[in-house]
């Protein structure tokens, strides 16, 4: 009966796993950035509109939305980099 060498199996499968993770990272990176970019357009447009209308409450709401979306994008970058 033949024994399986776990160390040898791990050495062979590790480069394959790294390659697959790298591929998954690149596949989901771009659509996520595009999505957040599109999501940022609306609050920026609302902020510009509120600036011209001098509606300060509306302006604060849009600044808050922009900050939250930028923080989510930053968090996404951290998650994607940590899974690389």
Coordinates of C-alpha atoms in Angstrom, one line a residue, residues 18-76:
X18 CA -1.9 31.2 -5.8
X19 CA -2.5 31.4 -9.5
X20 CA -6.2 30.9 -9.1
X21 CA -6.5 33.5 -6.3
X22 CA -4.6 36.0 -8.5
X23 CA -7.0 35.4 -11.3
X24 CA -10.0 35.8 -9.0
X25 CA -8.5 39.0 -7.7
X26 CA -8.2 40.5 -11.2
X27 CA -11.6 39.3 -12.3
X28 CA -13.5 41.0 -9.5
X29 CA -11.3 44.1 -9.0
X30 CA -12.4 46.0 -12.1
X31 CA -16.2 45.5 -11.9
X32 CA -16.2 46.5 -8.3
X33 CA -14.3 49.7 -9.0
X34 CA -16.6 50.5 -11.9
X35 CA -19.6 50.0 -9.7
X36 CA -18.3 52.3 -7.0
X37 CA -17.3 54.9 -9.6
X38 CA -20.9 54.9 -10.9
X39 CA -22.2 55.1 -7.4
X40 CA -20.0 58.2 -6.8
X41 CA -21.4 60.1 -9.8
X42 CA -24.8 60.6 -8.3
X43 CA -23.8 62.1 -4.9
X44 CA -21.2 64.3 -6.7
X45 CA -23.9 65.6 -9.1
X46 CA -26.3 66.1 -6.1
X47 CA -23.6 68.0 -4.3
X48 CA -23.0 70.3 -7.3
X49 CA -26.7 70.9 -7.6
X50 CA -27.1 71.7 -3.9
X51 CA -24.1 74.0 -4.1
X52 CA -25.8 76.0 -6.9
X53 CA -29.2 75.9 -5.0
X54 CA -27.5 76.9 -1.7
X55 CA -29.3 74.0 0.0
X56 CA -27.0 73.3 2.9
X57 CA -28.8 70.3 4.4
X58 CA -28.8 68.6 0.9
X59 CA -25.1 69.5 0.6
X60 CA -24.3 67.8 4.0
X61 CA -26.2 64.7 3.0
X62 CA -24.3 64.4 -0.3
X63 CA -20.9 65.0 1.4
X64 CA -21.7 62.2 3.8
X65 CA -22.7 59.9 1.0
X66 CA -19.5 60.7 -0.9
X67 CA -17.4 60.0 2.2
X68 CA -19.1 56.7 2.9
X69 CA -18.7 55.5 -0.7
X70 CA -15.0 56.5 -0.6
X71 CA -14.6 54.6 2.6
X72 CA -16.3 51.6 1.1
X73 CA -14.0 51.8 -1.9
X74 CA -11.0 52.0 0.4
X75 CA -12.2 49.0 2.4
X76 CA -12.7 47.1 -0.9

